Amino acid sequence: MPLSPNKSRAGVLAAMLLLLAAGRAAADTPADFARRFDAEARKLDPGQGDASAARGERFFKDPHGGEWSCSSCHTANPLQTGRHATTGKTIAPLAPAANAGRFTSPAKVEKWFRRNCKDVLSRECTPAEKGDVLAYLRSLQ
Amino acid sequence: MSPARALALFALSGLVSLPAAADGHRYPVDNPAYRSECGSCHVPYPPALLPASSWDAVLAGLQDHFGTDATLEHAAAREIADFLRRNAGREPRTPAPQPMLRITGQRWFAREHDEIAPRVWNRPAVKSRANCGACHTGAEQGRYGEGELVVPK
């Protein structure tokens, strides 16, 4: 029996959706990370409000009682090239508007949040803090 | 032993001699896992500039790596250890009680850089001896020849 036009169209649609899903898994966008941090934050605290760029900026520039803030390496203007606070090595800009490679790889984002939060706050950052930082970085144009 | 022979042996020890590069002053740093895991906080240092015993000690202490967390995933850790061992420099003839963890702590490093005044190391654009790329403009690719050298003002 020949495939009905309806059925074959559904098949094409399913294939396209699959391709779309595969494409998204290969390269995430900053918006995907924003949604993920938001969902994680609400799971921990159902009363959690929306991410805030203003709170993210304060968090980013605050040394949190230690020696470094995020801006020590990423500058107080993350649209610009940063510099590692100890080694002096240049670090490409952190804001997605200035560096399209940022917030596209979950493994990379997780690894550096873990490391850098430990260096700055001596603990991991919470999903809400990550969401605020990302909202701040995405607000920069 | 004649003084000249003693000196030659001493130089061979690797503690005082600069490891020979195959091609002028170019050392291989071209392993992708090494470049991405060990080349983001500082330049990917040439494996040839420390002996394998030192690299093993560096890798064994990554959870507190010069004050920061540089731990690796299991798969990357193996590949990087292999790459470092394959391209490592010569072991010192008389093993140190503790493996040297710094390229910049070796005697040949001090000798090659003895013309650089302390205030130069402290310049904001240099900050650290370990910031090879501040002066060696080809350091990202492992090139340390005289042709690619700019000491920042």
Short mmCIF file of C-alpha atoms in Angstrom, two decimals:
data_model
loop_
_atom_site.label_atom_id
_atom_site.label_comp_id
_atom_site.label_asym_id
_atom_site.label_seq_id
_atom_site.Cartn_x
_atom_site.Cartn_y
_atom_site.Cartn_z
CA MET A 1 0.00 0.00 0.00
CA PRO A 2 1.45 3.39 -0.98
CA LEU A 3 2.08 5.76 1.90
CA SER A 4 -0.70 8.32 2.26
CA PRO A 5 0.46 11.92 1.67
CA ASN A 6 -0.52 12.62 5.26
CA LYS A 7 1.62 9.87 6.69
CA SER A 8 4.70 10.77 4.63
CA ARG A 9 4.36 14.41 5.61
CA ALA A 10 4.27 13.35 9.25
CA GLY A 11 7.41 11.30 8.63
CA VAL A 12 9.25 14.27 7.11
CA LEU A 13 8.14 16.43 10.01
CA ALA A 14 9.40 13.90 12.54
CA ALA A 15 12.74 13.68 10.72
CA MET A 16 13.02 17.48 10.74
CA LEU A 17 12.27 17.63 14.44
CA LEU A 18 14.90 14.99 15.09
CA LEU A 19 17.45 16.97 13.06
CA LEU A 20 16.53 20.09 14.96
CA ALA A 21 17.00 18.31 18.29
CA ALA A 22 20.37 16.93 17.16
CA GLY A 23 21.46 20.39 16.04
CA ARG A 24 20.53 21.85 19.41
CA ALA A 25 22.42 19.19 21.31
CA ALA A 26 25.55 19.97 19.29
CA ALA A 27 25.51 23.72 19.94
CA ASP A 28 23.53 25.29 22.77
CA THR A 29 22.77 29.00 22.84
CA PRO A 30 22.96 31.44 25.76
CA ALA A 31 19.13 31.40 25.82
CA ASP A 32 19.20 27.61 26.38
CA PHE A 33 21.47 28.12 29.40
CA ALA A 34 19.18 30.87 30.74
CA ARG A 35 16.20 28.48 30.58
CA ARG A 36 18.22 25.68 32.20
CA PHE A 37 19.46 27.83 35.12
CA ASP A 38 15.94 29.17 35.62
CA ALA A 39 14.45 25.65 35.75
CA GLU A 40 17.17 24.45 38.15
CA ALA A 41 16.67 27.47 40.42
CA ARG A 42 12.89 26.93 40.56
CA LYS A 43 13.38 23.26 41.32
CA LEU A 44 15.46 24.18 44.38
CA ASP A 45 13.09 26.98 45.39
CA PRO A 46 9.62 27.10 43.78
CA GLY A 47 9.29 30.72 44.98
CA GLN A 48 12.38 31.77 43.01
CA GLY A 49 11.76 34.94 40.96
CA ASP A 50 13.18 35.77 37.53
CA ALA A 51 16.90 36.19 36.90
CA SER A 52 18.11 39.78 37.27
CA ALA A 53 20.86 41.45 35.25
CA ALA A 54 21.32 44.10 37.96
CA ARG A 55 21.84 41.45 40.66
CA GLY A 56 24.14 39.58 38.27
CA GLU A 57 26.29 42.69 37.78
CA ARG A 58 26.64 43.23 41.54
CA PHE A 59 27.53 39.57 42.01
CA PHE A 60 30.07 39.74 39.17
CA LYS A 61 31.90 42.78 40.56
CA ASP A 62 31.81 41.82 44.25
CA PRO A 63 34.89 40.15 45.77
CA HIS A 64 32.59 38.29 48.21
CA GLY A 65 35.01 38.88 51.06
CA GLY A 66 37.92 37.31 49.20
CA GLU A 67 40.76 38.49 47.05
CA TRP A 68 39.13 38.25 43.62
CA SER A 69 35.86 39.06 41.93
CA CYS A 70 34.77 37.73 38.55
CA SER A 71 35.96 41.04 37.10
CA SER A 72 39.51 40.41 38.35
CA CYS A 73 39.97 38.15 35.30
CA HIS A 74 37.03 39.08 33.05
CA THR A 75 37.28 42.89 33.62
CA ALA A 76 34.50 45.13 34.91
CA ASN A 77 33.39 45.36 31.26
CA PRO A 78 33.02 41.76 30.03
CA LEU A 79 32.64 43.01 26.45
CA GLN A 80 36.40 43.54 26.60
CA THR A 81 39.32 41.15 26.61
CA GLY A 82 40.21 40.00 30.12
CA ARG A 83 43.45 38.97 31.75
CA HIS A 84 44.12 36.16 34.21
CA ALA A 85 44.78 37.69 37.63
CA THR A 86 47.81 35.48 38.36
CA THR A 87 49.26 34.33 35.07
CA GLY A 88 48.55 37.52 33.09
CA LYS A 89 47.28 35.50 30.09
CA THR A 90 44.66 37.28 27.98
CA ILE A 91 41.11 35.87 28.17
CA ALA A 92 38.63 36.40 25.31
CA PRO A 93 35.55 38.50 26.25
CA LEU A 94 32.88 36.75 28.34
CA ALA A 95 29.79 38.59 27.04
CA PRO A 96 28.09 36.66 24.20
CA ALA A 97 27.65 39.91 22.22
CA ALA A 98 31.44 40.22 22.00
CA ASN A 99 32.27 36.51 21.72
CA ALA A 100 29.85 34.18 19.91
CA GLY A 101 31.56 31.10 21.35
CA ARG A 102 30.41 31.84 24.92
CA PHE A 103 27.63 29.75 26.50
CA THR A 104 27.52 27.21 23.69
CA SER A 105 29.05 24.17 25.42
CA PRO A 106 27.48 22.75 28.60
CA ALA A 107 30.70 20.96 29.60
CA LYS A 108 32.75 24.13 29.28
CA VAL A 109 30.22 26.33 31.07
CA GLU A 110 29.83 23.88 33.97
CA LYS A 111 33.57 23.38 34.35
CA TRP A 112 34.42 27.07 34.49
CA PHE A 113 31.54 28.02 36.77
CA ARG A 114 32.70 25.28 39.15
CA ARG A 115 36.35 26.40 39.07
CA ASN A 116 35.85 30.14 39.05
CA CYS A 117 33.16 30.14 41.74
CA LYS A 118 35.49 28.08 43.94
CA ASP A 119 38.30 30.59 43.32
CA VAL A 120 36.12 33.62 44.07
CA LEU A 121 33.54 32.40 46.64
CA SER A 122 35.22 29.22 47.97
CA ARG A 123 32.02 27.35 47.01
CA GLU A 124 29.99 26.50 43.93
CA CYS A 125 27.57 29.06 42.54
CA THR A 126 23.85 28.33 42.85
CA PRO A 127 21.66 28.01 39.73
CA ALA A 128 20.03 31.36 40.65
CA GLU A 129 23.44 33.06 40.81
CA LYS A 130 24.43 31.56 37.46
CA GLY A 131 21.13 32.77 35.98
CA ASP A 132 21.75 36.31 37.28
CA VAL A 133 25.32 36.38 35.91
CA LEU A 134 24.12 35.15 32.53
CA ALA A 135 21.29 37.73 32.49
CA TYR A 136 23.91 40.42 33.17
CA LEU A 137 26.28 39.13 30.46
CA ARG A 138 23.43 38.90 27.92
CA SER A 139 22.31 42.45 28.75
CA LEU A 140 25.67 43.84 27.58
CA GLN A 141 25.67 45.00 23.95
CA MET B 1 87.51 14.66 36.37
CA SER B 2 88.59 17.74 34.42
CA PRO B 3 86.62 20.90 35.09
CA ALA B 4 85.49 20.95 31.46
CA ARG B 5 84.20 17.39 31.70
CA ALA B 6 82.47 18.13 34.98
CA LEU B 7 80.85 21.14 33.40
CA ALA B 8 79.71 19.10 30.41
CA LEU B 9 78.13 16.48 32.69
CA PHE B 10 76.53 19.18 34.77
CA ALA B 11 75.09 20.72 31.62
CA LEU B 12 73.75 17.31 30.57
CA SER B 13 71.91 17.03 33.86
CA GLY B 14 69.04 18.98 32.33
CA LEU B 15 68.88 21.18 35.41
CA VAL B 16 71.17 23.74 33.86
CA SER B 17 70.82 23.11 30.15
CA LEU B 18 68.01 24.28 27.94
CA PRO B 19 66.36 21.22 26.36
CA ALA B 20 67.20 21.10 22.66
CA ALA B 21 64.27 21.86 20.38
CA ALA B 22 63.97 19.83 17.20
CA ASP B 23 63.34 22.87 15.07
CA GLY B 24 65.11 26.03 16.22
CA HIS B 25 63.20 27.03 19.34
CA ARG B 26 59.93 25.41 18.49
CA TYR B 27 58.53 22.81 20.91
CA PRO B 28 55.43 20.68 20.21
CA VAL B 29 52.28 21.82 22.06
CA ASP B 30 49.80 20.65 19.42
CA ASN B 31 47.70 18.08 21.28
CA PRO B 32 44.06 19.37 21.27
CA ALA B 33 43.19 18.01 24.73
CA TYR B 34 46.38 19.50 26.16
CA ARG B 35 45.77 22.86 24.51
CA SER B 36 42.20 23.13 25.74
CA GLU B 37 42.76 21.82 29.29
CA CYS B 38 46.23 23.20 30.01
CA GLY B 39 46.27 26.25 27.75
CA SER B 40 43.40 28.42 29.00
CA CYS B 41 44.78 29.90 32.25
CA HIS B 42 48.29 30.19 30.81
CA VAL B 43 49.95 29.30 27.50
CA PRO B 44 50.23 25.55 26.85
CA TYR B 45 53.74 25.13 28.25
CA PRO B 46 56.09 22.99 26.12
CA PRO B 47 56.28 19.45 27.58
CA ALA B 48 59.98 19.45 26.64
CA LEU B 49 60.72 22.11 29.25
CA LEU B 50 60.18 19.80 32.26
CA PRO B 51 61.12 16.13 32.81
CA ALA B 52 58.39 13.46 32.96
CA SER B 53 58.78 13.15 36.75
CA SER B 54 57.83 16.82 37.06
CA TRP B 55 54.81 16.50 34.76
CA ASP B 56 53.62 13.48 36.74
CA ALA B 57 53.88 15.55 39.92
CA VAL B 58 52.02 18.48 38.33
CA LEU B 59 49.21 16.14 37.21
CA ALA B 60 49.04 14.49 40.63
CA GLY B 61 48.32 17.86 42.28
CA LEU B 62 45.74 19.40 39.96
CA GLN B 63 43.06 19.76 42.65
CA ASP B 64 45.27 22.43 44.22
CA HIS B 65 47.28 23.66 41.25
CA PHE B 66 49.12 26.84 42.27
CA GLY B 67 46.08 27.88 44.28
CA THR B 68 43.45 26.95 41.70
CA ASP B 69 41.40 23.89 40.70
CA ALA B 70 42.65 22.42 37.40
CA THR B 71 41.25 18.89 37.70
CA LEU B 72 40.64 16.89 34.53
CA GLU B 73 38.04 14.42 33.32
CA HIS B 74 39.28 10.84 33.27
CA ALA B 75 39.68 10.49 29.47
CA ALA B 76 41.43 13.83 29.05
CA ALA B 77 43.72 13.06 32.00
CA ARG B 78 45.08 9.94 30.30
CA GLU B 79 45.60 11.57 26.94
CA ILE B 80 47.37 14.55 28.50
CA ALA B 81 49.59 12.38 30.70
CA ASP B 82 50.64 10.38 27.61
CA PHE B 83 51.29 13.51 25.58
CA LEU B 84 53.38 15.09 28.34
CA ARG B 85 55.44 11.94 28.97
CA ARG B 86 56.05 11.36 25.26
CA ASN B 87 57.39 14.87 24.77
CA ALA B 88 58.96 15.50 28.19
CA GLY B 89 62.49 16.78 28.66
CA ARG B 90 65.39 14.86 30.07
CA GLU B 91 65.39 13.74 33.71
CA PRO B 92 67.99 15.44 35.91
CA ARG B 93 71.04 13.23 36.40
CA THR B 94 70.79 13.65 40.12
CA PRO B 95 67.08 13.44 40.91
CA ALA B 96 65.84 16.26 43.11
CA PRO B 97 64.28 15.23 46.44
CA GLN B 98 61.04 16.86 45.24
CA PRO B 99 60.26 17.09 41.50
CA MET B 100 60.48 20.67 40.25
CA LEU B 101 56.96 21.88 39.44
CA ARG B 102 57.94 25.07 37.69
CA ILE B 103 59.66 25.62 34.35
CA THR B 104 60.56 29.02 35.73
CA GLY B 105 62.23 27.45 38.79
CA GLN B 106 64.93 25.68 36.78
CA ARG B 107 68.44 26.98 36.52
CA TRP B 108 68.50 27.14 32.74
CA PHE B 109 65.44 29.37 32.90
CA ALA B 110 67.21 31.83 35.19
CA ARG B 111 70.24 31.77 32.93
CA GLU B 112 68.33 32.34 29.68
CA HIS B 113 66.52 35.24 31.32
CA ASP B 114 69.36 36.78 33.33
CA GLU B 115 69.25 40.01 31.31
CA ILE B 116 65.74 40.75 32.49
CA ALA B 117 65.60 43.14 35.45
CA PRO B 118 63.22 42.39 38.36
CA ARG B 119 61.15 45.49 37.57
CA VAL B 120 60.49 44.08 34.07
CA TRP B 121 58.94 40.91 35.53
CA ASN B 122 56.71 43.12 37.66
CA ARG B 123 55.39 45.23 34.80
CA PRO B 124 51.58 45.03 34.58
CA ALA B 125 51.80 43.58 31.05
CA VAL B 126 54.08 40.77 32.28
CA LYS B 127 52.97 40.12 35.90
CA SER B 128 54.60 36.71 36.15
CA ARG B 129 57.58 34.80 34.81
CA ALA B 130 55.07 32.13 33.89
CA ASN B 131 53.38 34.55 31.44
CA CYS B 132 55.66 33.41 28.58
CA GLY B 133 53.31 34.88 25.95
CA ALA B 134 53.84 38.43 27.25
CA CYS B 135 57.31 38.42 25.62
CA HIS B 136 57.45 35.31 23.41
CA THR B 137 54.76 36.21 20.90
CA GLY B 138 54.77 32.67 19.43
CA ALA B 139 54.38 30.96 22.84
CA GLU B 140 50.80 29.91 22.08
CA GLN B 141 52.32 27.69 19.31
CA GLY B 142 55.38 26.67 21.35
CA ARG B 143 57.79 29.03 19.59
CA TYR B 144 60.48 30.67 21.75
CA GLY B 145 63.05 31.85 19.19
CA GLU B 146 64.72 35.26 19.23
CA GLY B 147 62.78 36.28 16.11
CA GLU B 148 59.54 36.39 18.08
CA LEU B 149 60.42 38.32 21.18
CA VAL B 150 58.99 41.62 22.40
CA VAL B 151 59.60 42.66 25.99
CA PRO B 152 56.59 44.85 26.94
CA LYS B 153 57.28 48.36 28.19
#
